[in-house]
Amino acid sequence: GGTVKNLEIAGTVKGSNCVGAIAGYATLGSLIDNCHVTASVTGTEENVGGIVGIANNSTISNCRVDGKVTGGPNMVGGIVGWLHNSSRVFNCVVGTKVKITGTFLTVGGIAGYATEGDAVIANCASLGSVALGSGGDVNNSHFGGIVGCVGSIHSLSIYGCYSACTV
């Protein structure tokens, strides 16, 4: 895995699947630390996050997202779309002006979907809004201020987190 530190991203980031302002896919012990995103992040498919699309056995810490995050059908989060395989998110903030939108299934203020492994979300704040996009099915969707949906997981620890976002 790689390391990204002290980075600021502005402007627009667009893609289809696995879209994030810093990385589409962070894996194998990657570390993303002390980054600030004001960019608008848009993915037409799934796994869309303000920082990372998919975090697989990786750590995201001390980051802030102040841009809009919009995803297609699944796994859309303010910090990470899919928190996977023992990944960790520490000391991150999703700002008050952030609107996180997905059209189907799992949308969360910090992570859209968390599954597989011993994941941790700690000391994070979600202050924006989480919404169903146009054409979405509210009866088959999962929304949360911190996590949209927790799937098959050995354990997910969430502590010291705060959500004041509109869901």
Short mmCIF file of C-alpha atoms in Angstrom, two decimals:
data_model
loop_
_atom_site.label_atom_id
_atom_site.label_comp_id
_atom_site.label_asym_id
_atom_site.label_seq_id
_atom_site.Cartn_x
_atom_site.Cartn_y
_atom_site.Cartn_z
CA GLY A 1 0.00 0.00 0.00
CA GLY A 2 0.97 3.60 -0.41
CA THR A 3 0.94 6.72 1.73
CA VAL A 4 -0.68 10.08 0.96
CA LYS A 5 -0.21 12.93 3.47
CA ASN A 6 -0.94 16.65 3.67
CA LEU A 7 -2.83 16.90 0.37
CA GLU A 8 -5.58 19.35 -0.63
CA ILE A 9 -7.92 18.55 -3.53
CA ALA A 10 -10.27 21.11 -5.13
CA GLY A 11 -12.26 21.19 -8.37
CA THR A 12 -14.16 18.22 -9.79
CA VAL A 13 -13.50 14.46 -9.68
CA LYS A 14 -15.67 12.28 -11.96
CA GLY A 15 -15.69 8.57 -12.72
CA SER A 16 -17.83 5.47 -12.79
CA ASN A 17 -16.90 2.82 -10.18
CA CYS A 18 -14.42 3.22 -7.29
CA VAL A 19 -14.27 7.02 -7.23
CA GLY A 20 -12.65 9.14 -4.53
CA ALA A 21 -10.94 12.53 -4.51
CA ILE A 22 -7.69 11.00 -3.16
CA ALA A 23 -7.94 7.38 -4.41
CA GLY A 24 -10.46 5.15 -6.09
CA TYR A 25 -9.11 2.07 -4.28
CA ALA A 26 -6.79 2.11 -1.24
CA THR A 27 -5.45 -1.32 -0.31
CA LEU A 28 -2.73 -3.40 1.37
CA GLY A 29 -2.11 -1.14 4.33
CA SER A 30 -2.43 2.20 2.56
CA LEU A 31 -2.45 5.33 4.71
CA ILE A 32 -4.24 8.57 3.84
CA ASP A 33 -3.55 11.23 6.45
CA ASN A 34 -4.21 14.94 6.97
CA CYS A 35 -5.96 15.57 3.64
CA HIS A 36 -8.63 18.16 2.84
CA VAL A 37 -11.12 17.80 -0.03
CA THR A 38 -13.26 20.66 -1.31
CA ALA A 39 -13.80 18.98 -4.69
CA SER A 40 -17.14 17.79 -5.99
CA VAL A 41 -16.85 13.98 -6.29
CA THR A 42 -19.21 12.13 -8.65
CA GLY A 43 -19.43 8.47 -9.59
CA THR A 44 -22.03 7.00 -11.92
CA GLU A 45 -21.74 3.52 -10.42
CA GLU A 46 -20.93 2.30 -6.89
CA ASN A 47 -18.11 2.74 -4.33
CA VAL A 48 -17.96 6.53 -4.23
CA GLY A 49 -16.40 8.45 -1.32
CA GLY A 50 -15.21 11.96 -0.60
CA ILE A 51 -11.71 10.61 0.14
CA VAL A 52 -11.66 6.99 -1.14
CA GLY A 53 -14.04 4.80 -3.16
CA ILE A 54 -12.97 1.50 -1.49
CA ALA A 55 -10.70 1.17 1.55
CA ASN A 56 -9.38 -2.40 1.85
CA ASN A 57 -7.17 -2.99 4.91
CA SER A 58 -6.26 0.70 4.94
CA THR A 59 -6.33 3.71 7.27
CA ILE A 60 -7.85 7.13 6.63
CA SER A 61 -7.06 9.64 9.37
CA ASN A 62 -7.25 13.37 10.13
CA CYS A 63 -9.09 14.16 6.88
CA ARG A 64 -11.88 16.60 6.09
CA VAL A 65 -14.39 16.68 3.23
CA ASP A 66 -16.17 19.93 2.36
CA GLY A 67 -17.27 19.06 -1.19
CA LYS A 68 -20.38 17.40 -2.62
CA VAL A 69 -20.31 13.58 -2.95
CA THR A 70 -22.71 11.98 -5.44
CA GLY A 71 -22.86 8.31 -6.39
CA GLY A 72 -24.86 5.94 -8.50
CA PRO A 73 -26.66 2.91 -7.19
CA ASN A 74 -24.69 1.80 -4.14
CA MET A 75 -22.03 2.39 -1.47
CA VAL A 76 -21.70 6.17 -1.23
CA GLY A 77 -20.06 7.81 1.79
CA GLY A 78 -18.76 11.19 2.89
CA ILE A 79 -15.29 9.72 3.58
CA VAL A 80 -15.36 6.23 2.01
CA GLY A 81 -17.88 4.39 -0.17
CA TRP A 82 -16.98 0.86 1.00
CA LEU A 83 -15.07 0.34 4.26
CA HIS A 84 -13.73 -3.17 3.75
CA ASN A 85 -11.49 -5.77 5.37
CA SER A 86 -10.28 -4.28 8.66
CA SER A 87 -9.98 -0.71 7.41
CA ARG A 88 -10.01 2.20 9.82
CA VAL A 89 -11.26 5.80 9.74
CA PHE A 90 -9.98 8.07 12.53
CA ASN A 91 -10.48 11.77 13.33
CA CYS A 92 -12.28 12.69 10.10
CA VAL A 93 -14.94 15.34 9.49
CA VAL A 94 -17.58 15.67 6.79
CA GLY A 95 -18.50 19.38 6.76
CA THR A 96 -21.88 21.05 7.16
CA LYS A 97 -22.26 21.99 3.48
CA VAL A 98 -21.60 18.46 2.20
CA LYS A 99 -24.50 16.70 0.49
CA ILE A 100 -24.02 12.94 0.06
CA THR A 101 -26.42 11.49 -2.49
CA GLY A 102 -26.96 7.95 -3.72
CA THR A 103 -29.74 6.50 -5.83
CA PHE A 104 -30.05 3.04 -4.28
CA LEU A 105 -29.12 0.92 -1.28
CA THR A 106 -26.33 2.20 1.03
CA VAL A 107 -25.48 5.83 1.75
CA GLY A 108 -23.74 7.06 4.91
CA GLY A 109 -22.26 10.23 6.36
CA ILE A 110 -18.83 8.61 6.94
CA ALA A 111 -19.08 5.23 5.13
CA GLY A 112 -21.72 3.99 2.71
CA TYR A 113 -21.11 0.32 3.49
CA ALA A 114 -18.94 -1.53 6.02
CA THR A 115 -18.20 -5.23 5.67
CA GLU A 116 -15.71 -8.06 6.29
CA GLY A 117 -13.03 -7.76 8.95
CA ASP A 118 -12.66 -5.74 12.11
CA ALA A 119 -13.40 -2.23 10.88
CA VAL A 120 -13.16 0.86 13.08
CA ILE A 121 -14.67 4.34 12.77
CA ALA A 122 -13.51 6.56 15.64
CA ASN A 123 -13.68 10.21 16.63
CA CYS A 124 -15.39 11.29 13.42
CA ALA A 125 -18.11 13.86 12.75
CA SER A 126 -20.72 13.87 10.01
CA LEU A 127 -22.35 17.29 9.72
CA GLY A 128 -23.75 17.50 6.17
CA SER A 129 -26.76 15.72 4.69
CA VAL A 130 -27.43 12.21 3.40
CA ALA A 131 -30.12 11.93 0.73
CA LEU A 132 -31.74 9.63 -1.80
CA GLY A 133 -31.07 10.82 -5.34
CA SER A 134 -33.69 11.11 -8.06
CA GLY A 135 -35.01 7.78 -9.26
CA GLY A 136 -34.00 6.08 -6.00
CA ASP A 137 -36.17 3.56 -4.15
CA VAL A 138 -36.62 4.63 -0.52
CA ASN A 139 -38.11 1.23 0.39
CA ASN A 140 -34.94 -0.65 -0.59
CA SER A 141 -32.31 1.80 0.61
CA HIS A 142 -30.23 2.13 3.79
CA PHE A 143 -29.14 5.54 5.07
CA GLY A 144 -27.22 6.53 8.16
CA GLY A 145 -25.52 9.53 9.67
CA ILE A 146 -22.34 7.48 10.22
CA VAL A 147 -22.77 4.24 8.18
CA GLY A 148 -25.45 3.44 5.60
CA CYS A 149 -25.33 -0.34 6.06
CA VAL A 150 -23.27 -2.87 7.97
CA GLY A 151 -22.92 -6.14 6.05
CA SER A 152 -21.31 -9.47 6.95
CA ILE A 153 -18.63 -8.29 9.34
CA HIS A 154 -16.74 -9.87 12.21
CA SER A 155 -16.95 -6.63 14.14
CA LEU A 156 -17.45 -2.96 13.50
CA SER A 157 -16.41 -0.58 16.26
CA ILE A 158 -17.81 2.94 16.15
CA TYR A 159 -16.82 5.18 19.03
CA GLY A 160 -16.42 8.84 19.80
CA CYS A 161 -18.37 9.77 16.66
CA TYR A 162 -20.95 12.49 16.18
CA SER A 163 -23.61 12.94 13.53
CA ALA A 164 -25.67 16.07 13.14
CA CYS A 165 -26.39 15.47 9.48
CA THR A 166 -29.83 15.48 7.95
CA VAL A 167 -30.81 11.99 6.80
#
